[in-house]
């Protein structure tokens, strides 16, 4: 058993994330029971946060502000969207209710798509939708792709997908024959909900089927992980 | 009310209520810090933008995860940005080659010293850079390898050709000295 001082000396390395794995466990155990060392750890993590100011100044690319701010919409906000999980618990009426909620969200999406597409009147009648069904461990999940009247643009909305660890993301695949093109790489909110624009080289209506897999953060060139949603 | 004059606590409260204007002010306040950390680790404009976007989307969707009693907002953002950047650097087998701290003079020459809203961030930045410049060279270098590349003690020892014990001491003393310079004077 190592003593307090010996463990305490390892705290800066733990905060930096560079402590050897075989030493991390015993130190974390000690922190849990030692308020002094826990405070020291918080202080060292604060220093790691401060060290960011020591990174050389880099100028963000032109247009980055617009690209990021475009993605920040009230319906993406964890607190600003229908709590599907909560409603479902109230009703106990699972998949059907999810689809009804998704249907309500489509109204929002259609107006989004119209702003994006800016060519069509706001009738919404010509929009087509493709349903995605949960598979395997995520059979309770559901999804919908709303495609613009010209077949070119789409928005994907998913619900009841499990939030993933920081090193993984969901990836949408556009399938034609044996080809798989990337449509989106995304994360979901704590509620399991996400709404994502789908980008593709070809019109979305030209693809046969759509699928979503779990991939390493940033996405993969081709599907490698477990399939969680698919169209039929 | 101009959101750019609100303090962090007020901005966080508004962002929790899905206030997009508050988010814009928040973005303008922190984008340079976040992008610079990501770029320092990844040395790719495209990847640094991906990370910056991910950090801001997390702020938008999960700001309630931030616990103001444990860390300042900029610390929280700095730690998230570094973690995401290092994860991505590993996946892409991409390691920063420069791994260097900004020159302490950069902070004083910065073009961003005029807007009132950035004053506090600028002060912190200058303070951090000055503190780094006060460390012995070998501590500063060991911390750069640890911070930008998350190299372990033994990896730093191998790269610098110094004994493992020496490296452990350098990292620890460097961090403790920074703590004395940066936290105690708050
Ligand atoms: Zn202790």
PDB file of N, CA and C in Angstrom, chain A residues 60 64 68, chain B residues 27 30-32 34-36 38-39 45 47-58 81 85:
ATOM      1  N   UNK A  60      -8.930  30.842 -36.884  1.00  0.00           N
ATOM      2  CA  UNK A  60      -9.937  29.935 -37.445  1.00  0.00           C
ATOM      3  C   UNK A  60     -10.202  30.230 -38.919  1.00  0.00           C
ATOM      4  N   UNK A  64     -16.044  29.450 -40.761  1.00  0.00           N
ATOM      5  CA  UNK A  64     -16.275  28.458 -39.707  1.00  0.00           C
ATOM      6  C   UNK A  64     -17.409  28.907 -38.777  1.00  0.00           C
ATOM      7  N   UNK A  68     -20.688  26.580 -38.021  1.00  0.00           N
ATOM      8  CA  UNK A  68     -21.015  26.037 -36.697  1.00  0.00           C
ATOM      9  C   UNK A  68     -22.345  26.595 -36.206  1.00  0.00           C
TER      10      UNK A  68
ATOM     11  N   UNK B  27     -19.854  31.839 -28.347  1.00  0.00           N
ATOM     12  CA  UNK B  27     -18.969  31.400 -29.429  1.00  0.00           C
ATOM     13  C   UNK B  27     -17.846  32.415 -29.638  1.00  0.00           C
ATOM     14  N   UNK B  30     -15.115  32.372 -26.926  1.00  0.00           N
ATOM     15  CA  UNK B  30     -14.227  31.217 -26.705  1.00  0.00           C
ATOM     16  C   UNK B  30     -13.661  30.562 -27.956  1.00  0.00           C
ATOM     17  N   UNK B  31     -14.085  31.019 -29.137  1.00  0.00           N
ATOM     18  CA  UNK B  31     -13.665  30.286 -30.339  1.00  0.00           C
ATOM     19  C   UNK B  31     -12.152  30.264 -30.518  1.00  0.00           C
ATOM     20  N   UNK B  32     -11.483  31.374 -30.236  1.00  0.00           N
ATOM     21  CA  UNK B  32     -10.035  31.393 -30.464  1.00  0.00           C
ATOM     22  C   UNK B  32      -9.302  30.436 -29.528  1.00  0.00           C
ATOM     23  N   UNK B  34     -10.534  27.662 -28.100  1.00  0.00           N
ATOM     24  CA  UNK B  34     -10.833  26.280 -28.460  1.00  0.00           C
ATOM     25  C   UNK B  34     -10.110  25.886 -29.754  1.00  0.00           C
ATOM     26  N   UNK B  35     -10.209  26.739 -30.761  1.00  0.00           N
ATOM     27  CA  UNK B  35      -9.586  26.404 -32.046  1.00  0.00           C
ATOM     28  C   UNK B  35      -8.068  26.305 -31.903  1.00  0.00           C
ATOM     29  N   UNK B  36      -7.465  27.192 -31.110  1.00  0.00           N
ATOM     30  CA  UNK B  36      -6.004  27.180 -30.966  1.00  0.00           C
ATOM     31  C   UNK B  36      -5.515  25.907 -30.275  1.00  0.00           C
ATOM     32  N   UNK B  38      -7.086  22.970 -30.318  1.00  0.00           N
ATOM     33  CA  UNK B  38      -7.287  21.867 -31.268  1.00  0.00           C
ATOM     34  C   UNK B  38      -6.213  21.911 -32.361  1.00  0.00           C
ATOM     35  N   UNK B  39      -5.922  23.099 -32.851  1.00  0.00           N
ATOM     36  CA  UNK B  39      -4.919  23.208 -33.909  1.00  0.00           C
ATOM     37  C   UNK B  39      -3.530  22.859 -33.381  1.00  0.00           C
ATOM     38  N   UNK B  45      -6.174  22.295 -40.156  1.00  0.00           N
ATOM     39  CA  UNK B  45      -7.269  23.262 -40.042  1.00  0.00           C
ATOM     40  C   UNK B  45      -8.614  22.555 -40.083  1.00  0.00           C
ATOM     41  N   UNK B  47      -9.383  19.392 -39.246  1.00  0.00           N
ATOM     42  CA  UNK B  47      -9.664  18.616 -38.028  1.00  0.00           C
ATOM     43  C   UNK B  47      -9.896  19.546 -36.846  1.00  0.00           C
ATOM     44  N   UNK B  48      -9.151  20.657 -36.800  1.00  0.00           N
ATOM     45  CA  UNK B  48      -9.351  21.611 -35.702  1.00  0.00           C
ATOM     46  C   UNK B  48     -10.757  22.206 -35.779  1.00  0.00           C
ATOM     47  N   UNK B  49     -11.252  22.400 -37.000  1.00  0.00           N
ATOM     48  CA  UNK B  49     -12.626  22.902 -37.137  1.00  0.00           C
ATOM     49  C   UNK B  49     -13.629  21.843 -36.669  1.00  0.00           C
ATOM     50  N   UNK B  50     -13.383  20.576 -37.024  1.00  0.00           N
ATOM     51  CA  UNK B  50     -14.285  19.508 -36.564  1.00  0.00           C
ATOM     52  C   UNK B  50     -14.375  19.489 -35.042  1.00  0.00           C
ATOM     53  N   UNK B  51     -13.214  19.591 -34.397  1.00  0.00           N
ATOM     54  CA  UNK B  51     -13.203  19.559 -32.933  1.00  0.00           C
ATOM     55  C   UNK B  51     -13.914  20.792 -32.368  1.00  0.00           C
ATOM     56  N   UNK B  52     -13.631  21.952 -32.942  1.00  0.00           N
ATOM     57  CA  UNK B  52     -14.266  23.178 -32.460  1.00  0.00           C
ATOM     58  C   UNK B  52     -15.785  23.042 -32.554  1.00  0.00           C
ATOM     59  N   UNK B  53     -16.245  22.509 -33.676  1.00  0.00           N
ATOM     60  CA  UNK B  53     -17.685  22.322 -33.840  1.00  0.00           C
ATOM     61  C   UNK B  53     -18.235  21.356 -32.799  1.00  0.00           C
ATOM     62  N   UNK B  54     -17.540  20.274 -32.575  1.00  0.00           N
ATOM     63  CA  UNK B  54     -18.007  19.283 -31.599  1.00  0.00           C
ATOM     64  C   UNK B  54     -18.092  19.893 -30.196  1.00  0.00           C
ATOM     65  N   UNK B  55     -17.083  20.684 -29.835  1.00  0.00           N
ATOM     66  CA  UNK B  55     -17.094  21.299 -28.501  1.00  0.00           C
ATOM     67  C   UNK B  55     -18.283  22.247 -28.371  1.00  0.00           C
ATOM     68  N   UNK B  56     -18.519  23.071 -29.395  1.00  0.00           N
ATOM     69  CA  UNK B  56     -19.632  24.017 -29.292  1.00  0.00           C
ATOM     70  C   UNK B  56     -20.985  23.303 -29.313  1.00  0.00           C
ATOM     71  N   UNK B  57     -21.087  22.224 -30.086  1.00  0.00           N
ATOM     72  CA  UNK B  57     -22.361  21.502 -30.078  1.00  0.00           C
ATOM     73  C   UNK B  57     -22.603  20.849 -28.714  1.00  0.00           C
ATOM     74  N   UNK B  58     -21.522  20.420 -28.082  1.00  0.00           N
ATOM     75  CA  UNK B  58     -21.691  19.862 -26.723  1.00  0.00           C
ATOM     76  C   UNK B  58     -22.131  20.934 -25.746  1.00  0.00           C
ATOM     77  N   UNK B  81     -11.730  20.172 -24.945  1.00  0.00           N
ATOM     78  CA  UNK B  81     -11.123  20.364 -26.264  1.00  0.00           C
ATOM     79  C   UNK B  81      -9.860  19.522 -26.395  1.00  0.00           C
ATOM     80  N   UNK B  85      -9.392  16.365 -28.944  1.00  0.00           N
ATOM     81  CA  UNK B  85      -8.341  16.521 -29.958  1.00  0.00           C
ATOM     82  C   UNK B  85      -7.341  15.373 -29.889  1.00  0.00           C
TER      83      UNK B  85
END
